[in-house]
Structure formats: structure tokens, C-alpha cells
Coordinates of C-alpha atoms in Angstrom, one line a residue:
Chain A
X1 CA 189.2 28.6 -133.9
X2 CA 186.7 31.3 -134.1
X3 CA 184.6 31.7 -137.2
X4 CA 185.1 35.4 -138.6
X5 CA 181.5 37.2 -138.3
X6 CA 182.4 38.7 -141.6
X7 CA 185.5 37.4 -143.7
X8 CA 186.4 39.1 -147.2
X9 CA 188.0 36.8 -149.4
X10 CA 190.2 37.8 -152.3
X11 CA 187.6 40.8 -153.0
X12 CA 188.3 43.1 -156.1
X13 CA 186.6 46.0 -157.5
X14 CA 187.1 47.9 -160.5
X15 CA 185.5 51.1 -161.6
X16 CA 186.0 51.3 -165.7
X17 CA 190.0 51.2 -165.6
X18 CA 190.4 51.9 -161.9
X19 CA 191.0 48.8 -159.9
X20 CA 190.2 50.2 -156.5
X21 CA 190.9 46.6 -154.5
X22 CA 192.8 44.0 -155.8
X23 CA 192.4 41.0 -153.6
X24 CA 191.3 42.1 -150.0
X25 CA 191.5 39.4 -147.2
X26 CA 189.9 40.6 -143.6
X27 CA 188.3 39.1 -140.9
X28 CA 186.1 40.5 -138.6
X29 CA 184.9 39.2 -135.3
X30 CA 181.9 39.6 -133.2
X31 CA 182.2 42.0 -131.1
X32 CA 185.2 43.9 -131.7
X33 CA 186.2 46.9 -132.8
X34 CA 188.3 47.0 -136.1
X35 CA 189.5 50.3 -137.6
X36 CA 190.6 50.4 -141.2
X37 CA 193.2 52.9 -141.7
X38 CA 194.6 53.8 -145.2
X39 CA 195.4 56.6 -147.5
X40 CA 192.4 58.7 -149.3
X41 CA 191.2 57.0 -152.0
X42 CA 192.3 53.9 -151.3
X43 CA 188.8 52.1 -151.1
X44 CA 188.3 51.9 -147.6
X45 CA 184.5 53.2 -148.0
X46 CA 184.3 51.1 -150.7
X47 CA 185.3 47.7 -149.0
X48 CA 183.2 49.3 -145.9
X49 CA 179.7 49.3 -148.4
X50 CA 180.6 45.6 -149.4
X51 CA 179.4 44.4 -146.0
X52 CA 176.0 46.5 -146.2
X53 CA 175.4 45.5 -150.2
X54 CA 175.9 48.8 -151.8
X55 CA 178.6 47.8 -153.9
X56 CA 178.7 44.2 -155.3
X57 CA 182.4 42.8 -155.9
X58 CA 183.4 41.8 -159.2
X59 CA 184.7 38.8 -158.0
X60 CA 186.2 36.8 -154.3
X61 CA 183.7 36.0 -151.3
X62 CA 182.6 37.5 -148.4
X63 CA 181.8 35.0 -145.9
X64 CA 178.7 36.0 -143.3
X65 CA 179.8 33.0 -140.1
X66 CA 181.4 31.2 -142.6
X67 CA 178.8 31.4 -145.2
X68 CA 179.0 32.3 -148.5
X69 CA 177.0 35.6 -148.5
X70 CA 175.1 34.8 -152.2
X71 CA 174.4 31.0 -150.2
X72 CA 172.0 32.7 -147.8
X73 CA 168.7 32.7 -148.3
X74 CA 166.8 35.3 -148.9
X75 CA 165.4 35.8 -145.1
X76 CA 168.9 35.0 -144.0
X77 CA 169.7 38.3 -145.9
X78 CA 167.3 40.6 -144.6
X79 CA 168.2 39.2 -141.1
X80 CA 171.6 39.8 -141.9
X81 CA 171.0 43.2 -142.9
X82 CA 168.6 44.4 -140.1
X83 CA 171.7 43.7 -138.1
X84 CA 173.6 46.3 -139.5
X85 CA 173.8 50.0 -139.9
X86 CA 175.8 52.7 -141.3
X87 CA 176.8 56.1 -141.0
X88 CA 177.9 57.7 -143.8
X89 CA 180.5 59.8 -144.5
X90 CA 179.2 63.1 -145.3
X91 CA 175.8 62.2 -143.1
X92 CA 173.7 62.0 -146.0
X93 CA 170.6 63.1 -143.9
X94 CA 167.6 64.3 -145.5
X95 CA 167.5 68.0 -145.6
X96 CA 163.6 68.0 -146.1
X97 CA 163.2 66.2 -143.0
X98 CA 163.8 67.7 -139.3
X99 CA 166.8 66.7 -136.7
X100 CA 163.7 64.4 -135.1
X101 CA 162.2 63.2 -138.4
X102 CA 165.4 62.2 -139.6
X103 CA 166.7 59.9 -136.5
X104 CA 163.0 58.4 -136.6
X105 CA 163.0 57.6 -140.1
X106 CA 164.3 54.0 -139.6
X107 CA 162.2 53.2 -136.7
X108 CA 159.2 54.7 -138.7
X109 CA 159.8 52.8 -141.7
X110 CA 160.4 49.6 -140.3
X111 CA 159.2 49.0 -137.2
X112 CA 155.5 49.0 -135.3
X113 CA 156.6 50.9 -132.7
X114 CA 154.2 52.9 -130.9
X115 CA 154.5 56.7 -131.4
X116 CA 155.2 57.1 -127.9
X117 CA 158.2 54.7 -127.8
X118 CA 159.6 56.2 -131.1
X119 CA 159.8 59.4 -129.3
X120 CA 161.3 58.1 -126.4
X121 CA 163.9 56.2 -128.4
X122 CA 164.5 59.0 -130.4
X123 CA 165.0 61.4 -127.6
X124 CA 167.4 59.1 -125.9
X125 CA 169.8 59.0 -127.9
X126 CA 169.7 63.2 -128.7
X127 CA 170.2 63.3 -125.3
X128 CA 173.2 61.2 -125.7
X129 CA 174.8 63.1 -128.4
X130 CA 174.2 66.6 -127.1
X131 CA 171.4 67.4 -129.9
X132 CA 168.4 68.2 -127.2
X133 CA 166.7 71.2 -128.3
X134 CA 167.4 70.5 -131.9
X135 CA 164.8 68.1 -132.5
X136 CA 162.5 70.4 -135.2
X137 CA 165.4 72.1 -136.6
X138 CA 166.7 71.0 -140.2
X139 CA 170.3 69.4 -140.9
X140 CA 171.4 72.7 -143.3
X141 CA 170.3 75.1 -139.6
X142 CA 173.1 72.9 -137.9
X143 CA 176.9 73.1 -138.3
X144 CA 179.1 70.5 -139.4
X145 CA 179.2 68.8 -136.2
X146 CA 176.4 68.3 -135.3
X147 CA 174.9 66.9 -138.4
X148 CA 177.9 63.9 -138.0
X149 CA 176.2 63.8 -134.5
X150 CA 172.5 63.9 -136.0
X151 CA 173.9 61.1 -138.0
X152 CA 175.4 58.9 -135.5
X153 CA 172.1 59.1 -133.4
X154 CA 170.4 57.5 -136.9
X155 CA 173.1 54.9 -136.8
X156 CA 172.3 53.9 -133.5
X157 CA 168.6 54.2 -132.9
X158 CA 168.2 51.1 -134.3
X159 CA 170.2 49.4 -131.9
X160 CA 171.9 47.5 -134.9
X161 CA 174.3 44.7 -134.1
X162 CA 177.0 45.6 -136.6
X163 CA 177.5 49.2 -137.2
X164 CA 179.7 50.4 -140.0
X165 CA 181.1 53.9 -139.3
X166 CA 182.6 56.1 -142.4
X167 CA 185.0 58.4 -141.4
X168 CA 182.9 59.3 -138.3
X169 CA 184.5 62.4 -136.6
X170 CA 185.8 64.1 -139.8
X171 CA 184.8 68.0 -139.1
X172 CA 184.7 67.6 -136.0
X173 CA 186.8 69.5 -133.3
X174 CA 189.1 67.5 -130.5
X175 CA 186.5 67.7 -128.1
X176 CA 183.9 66.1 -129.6
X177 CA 186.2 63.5 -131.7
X178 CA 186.8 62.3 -128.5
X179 CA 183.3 62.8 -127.1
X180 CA 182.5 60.3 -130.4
X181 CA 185.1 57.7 -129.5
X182 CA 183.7 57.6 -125.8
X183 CA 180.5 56.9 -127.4
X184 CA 181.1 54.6 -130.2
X185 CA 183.2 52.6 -126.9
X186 CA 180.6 52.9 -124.2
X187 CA 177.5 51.7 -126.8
X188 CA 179.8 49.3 -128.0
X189 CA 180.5 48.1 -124.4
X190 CA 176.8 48.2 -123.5
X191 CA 175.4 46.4 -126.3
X192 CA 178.2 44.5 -127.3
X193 CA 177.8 45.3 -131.0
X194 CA 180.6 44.8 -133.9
X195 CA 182.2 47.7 -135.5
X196 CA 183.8 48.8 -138.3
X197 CA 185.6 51.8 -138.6
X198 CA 186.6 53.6 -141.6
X199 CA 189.2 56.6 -140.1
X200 CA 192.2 58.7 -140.5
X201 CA 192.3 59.4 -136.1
X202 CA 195.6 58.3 -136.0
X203 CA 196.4 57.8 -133.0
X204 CA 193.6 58.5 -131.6
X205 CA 191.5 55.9 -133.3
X206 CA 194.3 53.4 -131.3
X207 CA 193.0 54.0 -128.0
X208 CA 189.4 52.8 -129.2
X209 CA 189.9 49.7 -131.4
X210 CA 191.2 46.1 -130.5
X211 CA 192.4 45.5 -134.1
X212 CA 193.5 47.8 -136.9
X213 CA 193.6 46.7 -140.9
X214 CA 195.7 48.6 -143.2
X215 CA 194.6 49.1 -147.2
X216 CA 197.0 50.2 -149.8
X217 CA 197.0 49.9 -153.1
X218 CA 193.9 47.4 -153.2
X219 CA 194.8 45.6 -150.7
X220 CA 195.1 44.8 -146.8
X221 CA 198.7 45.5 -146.3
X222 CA 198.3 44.9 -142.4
X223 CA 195.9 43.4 -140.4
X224 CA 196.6 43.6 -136.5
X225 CA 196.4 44.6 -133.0
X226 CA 198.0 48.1 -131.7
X227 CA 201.0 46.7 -130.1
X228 CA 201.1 44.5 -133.6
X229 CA 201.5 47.7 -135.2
X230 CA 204.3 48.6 -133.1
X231 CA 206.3 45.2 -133.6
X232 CA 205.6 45.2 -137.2
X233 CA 208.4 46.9 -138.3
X234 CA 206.5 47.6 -141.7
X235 CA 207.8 50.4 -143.3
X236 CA 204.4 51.0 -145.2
X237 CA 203.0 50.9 -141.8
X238 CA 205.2 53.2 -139.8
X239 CA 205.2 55.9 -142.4
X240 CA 201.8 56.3 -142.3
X241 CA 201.1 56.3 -138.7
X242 CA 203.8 58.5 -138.5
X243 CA 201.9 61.0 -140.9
X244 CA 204.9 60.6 -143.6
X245 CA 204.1 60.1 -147.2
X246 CA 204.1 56.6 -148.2
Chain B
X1 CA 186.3 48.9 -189.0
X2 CA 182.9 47.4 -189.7
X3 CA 183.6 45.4 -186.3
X4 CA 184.4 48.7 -184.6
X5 CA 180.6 50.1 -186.0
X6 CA 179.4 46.4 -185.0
X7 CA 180.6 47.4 -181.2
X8 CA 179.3 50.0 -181.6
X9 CA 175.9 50.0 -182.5
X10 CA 175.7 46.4 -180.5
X11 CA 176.7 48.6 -177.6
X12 CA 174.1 51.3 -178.1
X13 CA 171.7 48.5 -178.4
X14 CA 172.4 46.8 -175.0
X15 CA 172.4 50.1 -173.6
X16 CA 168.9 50.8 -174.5
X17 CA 167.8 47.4 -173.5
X18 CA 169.4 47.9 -169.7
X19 CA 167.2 51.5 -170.0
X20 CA 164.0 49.7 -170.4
X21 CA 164.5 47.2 -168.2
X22 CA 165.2 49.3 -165.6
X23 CA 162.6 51.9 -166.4
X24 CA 159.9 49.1 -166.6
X25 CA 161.5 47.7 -163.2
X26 CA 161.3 50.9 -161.4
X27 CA 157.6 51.9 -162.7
X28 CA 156.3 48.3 -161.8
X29 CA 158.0 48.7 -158.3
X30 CA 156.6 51.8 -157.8
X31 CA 152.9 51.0 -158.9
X32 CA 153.2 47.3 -156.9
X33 CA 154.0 49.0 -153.6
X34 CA 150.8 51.8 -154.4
X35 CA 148.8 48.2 -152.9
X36 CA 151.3 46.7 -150.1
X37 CA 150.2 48.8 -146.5
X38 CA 150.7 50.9 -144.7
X39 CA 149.2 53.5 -147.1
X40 CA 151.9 56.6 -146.7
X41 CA 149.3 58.8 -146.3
X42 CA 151.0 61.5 -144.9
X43 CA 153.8 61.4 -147.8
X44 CA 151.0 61.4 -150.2
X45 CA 149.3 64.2 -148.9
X46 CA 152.6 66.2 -148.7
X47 CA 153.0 65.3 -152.3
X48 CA 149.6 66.3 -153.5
X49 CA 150.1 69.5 -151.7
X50 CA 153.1 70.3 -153.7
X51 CA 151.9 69.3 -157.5
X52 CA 148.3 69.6 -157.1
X53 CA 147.7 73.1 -154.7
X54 CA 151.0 74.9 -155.5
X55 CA 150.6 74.5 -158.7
X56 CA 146.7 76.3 -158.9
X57 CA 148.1 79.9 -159.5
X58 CA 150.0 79.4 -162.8
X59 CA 147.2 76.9 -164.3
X60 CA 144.3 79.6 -163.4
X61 CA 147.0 81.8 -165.3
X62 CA 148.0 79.7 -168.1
X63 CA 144.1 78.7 -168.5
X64 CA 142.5 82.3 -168.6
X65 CA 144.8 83.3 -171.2
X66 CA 144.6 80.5 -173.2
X67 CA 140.8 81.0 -173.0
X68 CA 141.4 84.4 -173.6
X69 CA 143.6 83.8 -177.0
X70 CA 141.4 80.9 -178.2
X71 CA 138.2 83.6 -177.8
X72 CA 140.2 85.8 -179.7
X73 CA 141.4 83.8 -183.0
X74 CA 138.3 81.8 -182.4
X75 CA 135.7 85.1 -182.9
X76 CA 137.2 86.5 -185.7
X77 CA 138.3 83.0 -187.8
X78 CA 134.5 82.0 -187.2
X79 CA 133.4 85.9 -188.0
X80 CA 134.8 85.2 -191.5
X81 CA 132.1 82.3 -192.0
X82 CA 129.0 84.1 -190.2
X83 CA 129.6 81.8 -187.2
X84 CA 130.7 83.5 -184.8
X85 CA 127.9 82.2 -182.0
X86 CA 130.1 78.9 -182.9
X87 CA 132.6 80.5 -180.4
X88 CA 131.6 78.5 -176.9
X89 CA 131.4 75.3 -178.1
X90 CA 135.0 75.5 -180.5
X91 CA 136.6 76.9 -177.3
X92 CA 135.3 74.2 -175.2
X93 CA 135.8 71.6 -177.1
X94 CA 139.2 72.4 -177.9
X95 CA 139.8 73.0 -174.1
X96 CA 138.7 69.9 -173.1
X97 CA 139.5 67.7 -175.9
X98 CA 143.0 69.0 -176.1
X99 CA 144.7 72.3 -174.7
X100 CA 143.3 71.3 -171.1
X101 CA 145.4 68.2 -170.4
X102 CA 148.2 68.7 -172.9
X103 CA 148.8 72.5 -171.1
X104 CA 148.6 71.5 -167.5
X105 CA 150.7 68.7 -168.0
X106 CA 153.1 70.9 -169.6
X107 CA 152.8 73.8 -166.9
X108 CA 152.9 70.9 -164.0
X109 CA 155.5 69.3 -165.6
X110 CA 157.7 72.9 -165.4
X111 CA 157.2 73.5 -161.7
X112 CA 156.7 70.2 -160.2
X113 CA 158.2 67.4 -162.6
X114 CA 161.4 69.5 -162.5
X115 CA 161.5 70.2 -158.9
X116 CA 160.9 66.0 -158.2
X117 CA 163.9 65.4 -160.5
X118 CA 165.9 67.6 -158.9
X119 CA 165.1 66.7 -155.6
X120 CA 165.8 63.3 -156.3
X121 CA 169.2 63.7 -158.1
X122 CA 170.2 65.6 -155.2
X123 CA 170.0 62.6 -153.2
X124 CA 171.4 60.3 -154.9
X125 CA 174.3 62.6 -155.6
X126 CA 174.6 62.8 -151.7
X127 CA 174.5 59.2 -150.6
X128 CA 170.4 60.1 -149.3
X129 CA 169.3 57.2 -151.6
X130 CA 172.2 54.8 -150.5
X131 CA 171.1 55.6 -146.7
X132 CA 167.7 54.7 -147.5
X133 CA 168.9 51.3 -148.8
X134 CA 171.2 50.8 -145.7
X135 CA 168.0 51.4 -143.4
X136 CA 166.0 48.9 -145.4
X137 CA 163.5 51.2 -147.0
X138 CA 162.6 50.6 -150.5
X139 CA 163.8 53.8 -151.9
X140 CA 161.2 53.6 -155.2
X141 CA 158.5 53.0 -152.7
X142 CA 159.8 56.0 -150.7
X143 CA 160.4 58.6 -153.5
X144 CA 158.4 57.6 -156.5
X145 CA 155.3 55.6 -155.3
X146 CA 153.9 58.6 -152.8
X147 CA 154.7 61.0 -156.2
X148 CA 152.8 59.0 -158.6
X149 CA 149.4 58.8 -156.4
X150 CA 149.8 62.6 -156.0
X151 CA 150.0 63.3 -159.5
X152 CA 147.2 61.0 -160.5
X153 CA 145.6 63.0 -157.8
X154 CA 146.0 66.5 -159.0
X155 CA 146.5 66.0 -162.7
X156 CA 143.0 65.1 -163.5
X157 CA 142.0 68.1 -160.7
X158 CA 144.2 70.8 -162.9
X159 CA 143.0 69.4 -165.9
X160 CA 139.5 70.3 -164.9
X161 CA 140.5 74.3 -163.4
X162 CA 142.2 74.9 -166.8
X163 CA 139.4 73.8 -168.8
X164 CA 137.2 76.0 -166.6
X165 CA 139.1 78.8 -166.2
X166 CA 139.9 78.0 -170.3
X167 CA 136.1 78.5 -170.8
X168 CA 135.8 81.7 -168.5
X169 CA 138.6 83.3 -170.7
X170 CA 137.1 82.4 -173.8
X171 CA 134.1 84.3 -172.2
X172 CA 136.2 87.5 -171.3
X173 CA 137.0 87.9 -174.7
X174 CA 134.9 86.4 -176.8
X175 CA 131.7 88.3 -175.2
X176 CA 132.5 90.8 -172.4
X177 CA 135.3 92.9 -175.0
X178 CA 134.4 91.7 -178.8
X179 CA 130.6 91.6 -177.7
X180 CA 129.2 88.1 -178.5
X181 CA 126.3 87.9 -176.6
X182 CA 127.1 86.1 -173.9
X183 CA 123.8 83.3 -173.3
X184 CA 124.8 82.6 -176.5
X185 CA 128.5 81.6 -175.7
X186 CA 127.3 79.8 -172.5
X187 CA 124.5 77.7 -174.5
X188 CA 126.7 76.3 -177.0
X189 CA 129.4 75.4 -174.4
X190 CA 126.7 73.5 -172.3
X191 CA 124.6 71.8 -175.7
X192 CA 127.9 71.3 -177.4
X193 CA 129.9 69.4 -174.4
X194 CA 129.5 65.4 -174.1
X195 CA 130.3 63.1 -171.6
X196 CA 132.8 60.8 -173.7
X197 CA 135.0 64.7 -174.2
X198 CA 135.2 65.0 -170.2
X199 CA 136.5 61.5 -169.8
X200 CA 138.5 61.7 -173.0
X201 CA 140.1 64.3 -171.4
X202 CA 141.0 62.7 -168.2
X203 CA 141.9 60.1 -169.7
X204 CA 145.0 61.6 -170.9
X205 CA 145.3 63.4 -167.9
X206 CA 145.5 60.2 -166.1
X207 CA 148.1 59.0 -168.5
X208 CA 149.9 62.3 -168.8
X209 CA 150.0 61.8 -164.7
X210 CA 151.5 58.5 -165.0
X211 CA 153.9 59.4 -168.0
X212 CA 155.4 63.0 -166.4
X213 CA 155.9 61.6 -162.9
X214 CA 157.5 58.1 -164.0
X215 CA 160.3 60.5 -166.0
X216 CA 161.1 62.7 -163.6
X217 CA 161.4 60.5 -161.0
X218 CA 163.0 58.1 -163.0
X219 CA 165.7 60.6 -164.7
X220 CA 166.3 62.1 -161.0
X221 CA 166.6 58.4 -159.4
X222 CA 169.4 57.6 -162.0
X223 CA 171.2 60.7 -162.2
X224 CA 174.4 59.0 -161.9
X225 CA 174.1 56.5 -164.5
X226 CA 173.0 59.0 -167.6
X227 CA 173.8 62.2 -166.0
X228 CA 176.9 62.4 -163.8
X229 CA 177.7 63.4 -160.5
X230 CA 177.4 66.8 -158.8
X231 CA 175.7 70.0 -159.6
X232 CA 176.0 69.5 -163.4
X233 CA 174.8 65.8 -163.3
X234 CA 171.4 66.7 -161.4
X235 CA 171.1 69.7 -164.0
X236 CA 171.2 68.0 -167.1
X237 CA 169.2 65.1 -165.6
X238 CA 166.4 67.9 -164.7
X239 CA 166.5 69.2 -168.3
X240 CA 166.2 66.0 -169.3
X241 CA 163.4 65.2 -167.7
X242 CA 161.3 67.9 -168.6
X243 CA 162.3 67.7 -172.2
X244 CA 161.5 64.0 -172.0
X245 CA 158.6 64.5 -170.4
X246 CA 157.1 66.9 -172.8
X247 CA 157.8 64.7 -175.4
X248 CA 156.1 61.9 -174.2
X249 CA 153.2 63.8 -173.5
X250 CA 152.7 65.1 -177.1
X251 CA 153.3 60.9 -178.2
X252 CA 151.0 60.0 -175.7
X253 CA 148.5 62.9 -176.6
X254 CA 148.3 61.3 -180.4
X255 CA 147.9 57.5 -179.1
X256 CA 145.2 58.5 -177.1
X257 CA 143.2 60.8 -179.4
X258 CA 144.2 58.1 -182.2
X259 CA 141.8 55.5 -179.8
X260 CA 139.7 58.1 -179.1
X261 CA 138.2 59.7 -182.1

């Protein structure tokens, strides 16, 4: 049986009084592409920042291969999370910095790469997301769009093994949902990286992933593939795909 | 009821402890990663721009007419003894022994301690800080290391225009338009000057550096956990900061002269 790249076991987070998950139980494997679906506010984001370390659990595991995550060592971390990335929900670029400045940052940071090869990098994927020519403009000169774009191309410069995506294609138009889809599926093909995807592109989002997971009220209510979905006869399930109130 | 106030004031008391660790962690970050390369030069430079150069209009301002006022009140206190040719070295001393560093940390700490807490609120309010962490860049290193080489940089720099621009006020006044004669003011600001005053004086400016920018950085880094989120949050952690700030430096200004004299 396949070991679970990442597994969340019995996770639960409060805020003060607000139990946001109450026992979460996922798997995700390497290379696939899992969607979490869910109402607003349900703690989707939340469970997504888990994975990356911005939000510790108050109690449960989360297994990295089958390891405890607190049982790595400390290089076994940072390896870990040099394999990751994440694109956050309302971009959070930095509006001091230009379109370029901002893509580069993490290559600048943390990596010796020659200027030259930054650039390049940089350029590419610009090029791939339809942001040529914006490259010394900054995020608050571009429109909604094309700073989730902006932020993608951060996401992915890297070349990050694991990408966690929040909410990627909210404000954006049909065209370029799906334009962010086709991408997220052909770099996912190409370098065979994991991802997680935090979304409310229903059905859209079905078209993209192999597996779906469901959260409602703290907890993963189904976990599954599309046709799964279809046979599940949930009623939880079919209300909310179907757009009904649950 | 007395196990209510015991909560209470046990509460308040853990509270404050978590502040100072955490205030004592993020300043020793900071500081440690001045020494581990690569120097962010650029950052630094960007930084010094902004505190140091940007803020050389309103200290020439604020130091003329303090100068100016301290020639004033100085002539006519001293006319009251007969020594009134006292005037250059009272103003200068008093310029560079106190107004100088206490004033342009309070001037810097208007326009640019304000401006790095809000800055910084504003990203941590907006996930910028979070995406720092998820890139694996130290954020204190990133935001508040560059600021605090910039404003022991420029503090020290300011101190020195105020107290000279200070001087050249007290000048104005005391000679060019009440008529001291003016070799006169200039001799006893040279004789009456020592070394131990200059470095006295940027000594506190040094600390006053140190002091202002840990704050404001500080107060904008954790705007959610004392101030709140959104507009209001990074407010009230900017008027916080200042106020703080100012505090501190008049503390810091007593400890210092206290060692000093």
C-alpha cells in the first residue's frame, strides 16, 4: 500500500471558542492533484497552512511519508519545506516591490543563482502567464487578475515539489480560470509535482483533480475520486455540488 | 472573587512575560542576522535613504528653530545676570548634551518610525509576512534587521545636522537680531564644547537608534496580537508605536545622562 506523502491525522484547531476543525483525516499522495472543496469558512485555508507550518494544530498528527512531522529533524524540515510553496489567497505580494522583483524574490533570497539565470527564470514563467511587459510595473497598477497571475508565477518559480494553491482563480473571469487550470495541469504534468487545491470551481475544479476531499463542520466529510462523488449518494455532498444550501 | 483577581492579575502577568520574550527574541534575531552574509546592502541603503535623507528637511527645520528659541530665552535669562556672551556655549551645550538627540529622535520617530510600523502592519494584516515565511525568508531578517542598520546609520548623522543647524539658530537670534556680537557667540561655542559632550551625545543617539526602530518594527510585526486586524489594527499599532517610542526615549535619555554626568 502506498504511504500518504502527507496524511493529517485527527487534526483540530480552535481559535478562542471557535473550533474550526474537529478531527480531520486526509491523505495525500505524490503526485496527484487533490482539491478540497467546502463551504466558506469552513477551515479549508486553514487545514491548507497546516502542511506549510503556518498554523500549528492543537492536537492529532500530520505524517510527512509516514513520519511524524515534530520526529523530523531539523534539516529534514527545511528539506521538507523547500519542497513546497504556496499561493495565497488574496496574493499577498508586496506592493513596494515590482511585478519582476516580486516573482524573483524567492530565488533572490534563497538561491545563488546567477543574475542572468534569475532573469531568465523569471521571464519564463511571465511569459507563461501572460504578464510580459509587466515586469517593472507594481501589483496595485494591475487588476485583479493579474496579480492572482503575478502570484502563481511566484508559486512556481521555485519549481517547488508540493504546491499548495488557495482559492487560485477567485476574481478571475472564465477565460482565464480555465487558462489557470490548463496551467496548474500542464506544470503539474511536466514536473510531476503534488498539489493541493483549496477551491469553490465546482465543476470546473472536476475536470482538473484525480481526487476531491470535502470539509464540513471541522471535518472531512468525503474524501474521493469524481466518479466517487457521483456514486456517493451523500446528501451533504450532492447539495453542495449542486450549489444548494447545505 | 479573590480567585477571579488572582486570574486575573496572574493573567496580566504571563502576558507581559510572553511580551518580553518575544520582544527580546525578535531584537536578538534581528541584531544576530546584522553578522550572517550576504550583507543586504541594497535593502540597507534603501532604508537609510528613507530615515536618514528624507528626513533632512524637517530636522534642518526643527533644529534652526530650536536654535532660534534657545538664543532667544537664552539672551535675555543670561541678560538678567550680565552674561549674556554666555549665550554660545549654553546653546551648545544644551544642543548637544540634550535637545539634539532627544529632538531628532522624536522628529525621526514621527515620519519614519511611524511609516515602518505601518508598513509592517500592513503586511502582516495581508498575509505579506506569512508569504515571506512560506518562501523561507526570515521575515525579522527581512523587515527589521536592514531598518535597524539604517537608523544607527542616520540617527547619529541627524543628531549632528540638528545640533549644527541648532548652533546656526542660536546665532540668528542670539547675534544677527538681539546683537550679541557674534565672535563672541562663536568663541564660547568652540572653547566651551568637549569631546566627552559629542560622544555623549551619540551615544544616545545610538541608543535612541536602536530603541525607536526595535518599537516600531516590533509593534508593526505584531499588529495582530496587540492590535487587531485591518485598518484600525495597523492604526492603533502605529500610535502605539510612536507613543512607545517616545517614551522610551525620554527613559533612555535619563539612564544615559544618569551614567553620563
Amino acid at each position: 500500500m502506498t504511504v500518504p506523502l502527507i496524511q493529517f491525522i485527527d487534526i483540530m484547531k480552535s481559535f478562542g471558542t471557535d473550533h474550526v476543525l474537529k478531527g480531520v483525516n486526509l491523505s495525500i499522495y505524490k503526485g496527484e492533484i487533490i482539491a478540497i472543496i467546502g463551504k466558506s469558512g469552513t477551515g479549508k485555508s486553514v487545514l491548507l497552512k497546516h502542511i506549510i507550518g503556518l498554523v500549528q494544530q492543537d492536537s492529532g498528527q500530520i505524517l510527512i511519508n509516514g513520519v511524524p512531522l515534530h520526529q523530523l529533524s531539523v534539516e529534514e524540515k527545511i528539506s521538507f519545506q523547500k519542497e513546497l510553496s504556496y499561493m495565497f489567497q488574496d496574493n499577498a505580494l508586496f506592493d513596494f516591490m515590482t511585478i519582476y522583483d516580486n516573482i524573483a524574490l524567492p530565488l533572490v533570497e534563497n538561491s545563488n543563482f546567477p543574475k542572468n539565470q534569475v532573469k531568465e527564470k523569471v521571464f519564463t514563467r511571465m511569459k507563461q502567464l501572460g504578464l510580459t511587459g509587466t515586469e517593472k510595473k507594481f501589483p496595485a497598477q494591475l487588476s485583479g487578475g493579474m496579480r492572482k497571475r503575478v502570484a502563481l508565477a511566484r508559486a512556481l518559480v521555485t519549481d517547488p515539489k508540493i504546491v499548495l494553491f488557495d482559492e487560485p482563480t477567485t476574481g478571475l473571469d472564465p477565460v482565464r480560470k480555465k487558462d489557470v487550470h490548463s496551467m496548474i495541469q500542464e506544470y503539474q504534468e511536466k514536473f510531476e509535482f503534488t498539489a493541493v487545491i483549496v477551491t469553490h470551481d465546482i465543476p470546473q475544479i472536476f475536470d482538473l483533480v484525480q481526487r476531491i476531499a470535502m470539509l464540513d463542520d471541522g471535518i472531512i466529510k468525503f474524501e474521493g475520486s469524481k466518479e466517487d462523488i457521483f456514486d456517493s449518494h451523500s446528501k451533504i455532498l450532492d447539495t453542495f455540488v449542486g450549489g444548494e444550501d447545505v | 472573587m479573590l480567585v477571579k483577581l488572582i486570574e486575573k492579575v496572574g493573567s496580566k502577568i504571563i502576558k507581559l512575560l510572553e511580551s518580553i520574550g518575544r520582544i527580546v527574541i525578535f531584537f536578538w534575531t534581528g541584531v544576530m542576522n546584522i553578522f550572517i552574509a550576504p550583507v543586504q546592502f541594497a535593502k540597507i541603503i534603501d532604508h537609510t535613504w528613507f530615515i536618514g535623507s528624507k528626513s533632512i528637511f524637517v530636522i534642518i527645520l526643527t533644529g534652526l528653530f530650536t536654535g532660534m528659541v534657545l538664543g532667544l530665552q537664552g539672551y535675555y535669562s543670561l541678560l538678567q545676570f550680565g552674561s549674556e556672551a554666555a549665550l554660545g556655549s549654553a546653546v551648545s551645550l544644551t544642543l548637544i548634551r540634550e535637545l539634539g538627540p532627544v529632538f531628532t529622535a522624536i522628529m525621526v520617530t514621527a515620519r519614519a518610525g511611524s511609516a515602518m510600523a505601518a508598513e509592517i502592519g500592513v503586511m502582516r494584516i495581508s498575509e505579506q509576512i506569512d508569504a515571506l515565511k512560506t518562501m523561507h525568508i526570515n521575515p525579522v531578517r527581512f523587515l527589521f534587521t536592514p531598518r535597524i542598520i539604517a537608523s544607527i546609520i542616520s540617527f547619529p548623522l541627524l543628531t549632528a545636522l540638528f545640533n549644527v543647524v541648532g548652533i546656526i539658530g542660536g546665532f540668528i537670534s542670539g547675534s544677527i537680531m538681539l546683537g550679541l556680537n557674534r565672535y563672541v557667540y562663536m568663541d564660547t561655542v568652540i572653547k566651551s564644547i568637549q569631546m566627552q559632550d559629542i560622544s555623549g551625545g551619540f551615544y544616545k543617539s545610538f541608543v535612541f537608534a536602536v530603541v525607536v526602530t526595535t518599537t516600531c518594527c516590533y509593534r508593526g510585526f505584531y499588529t495582530h496580537l496587540y492590535s487587531g486586524f485591518g485598518a484600525r489594527g495597523v492604526s492603533l499599532s502605529t500610535t502605539n508605536a510612536v507613543v512607545q517610542s517616545c517614551i522610551f526615549i525620554f527613559i533612555f535619555d535619563y539612564i544615559i545622562t544618569f551614567f553620563l554626568v
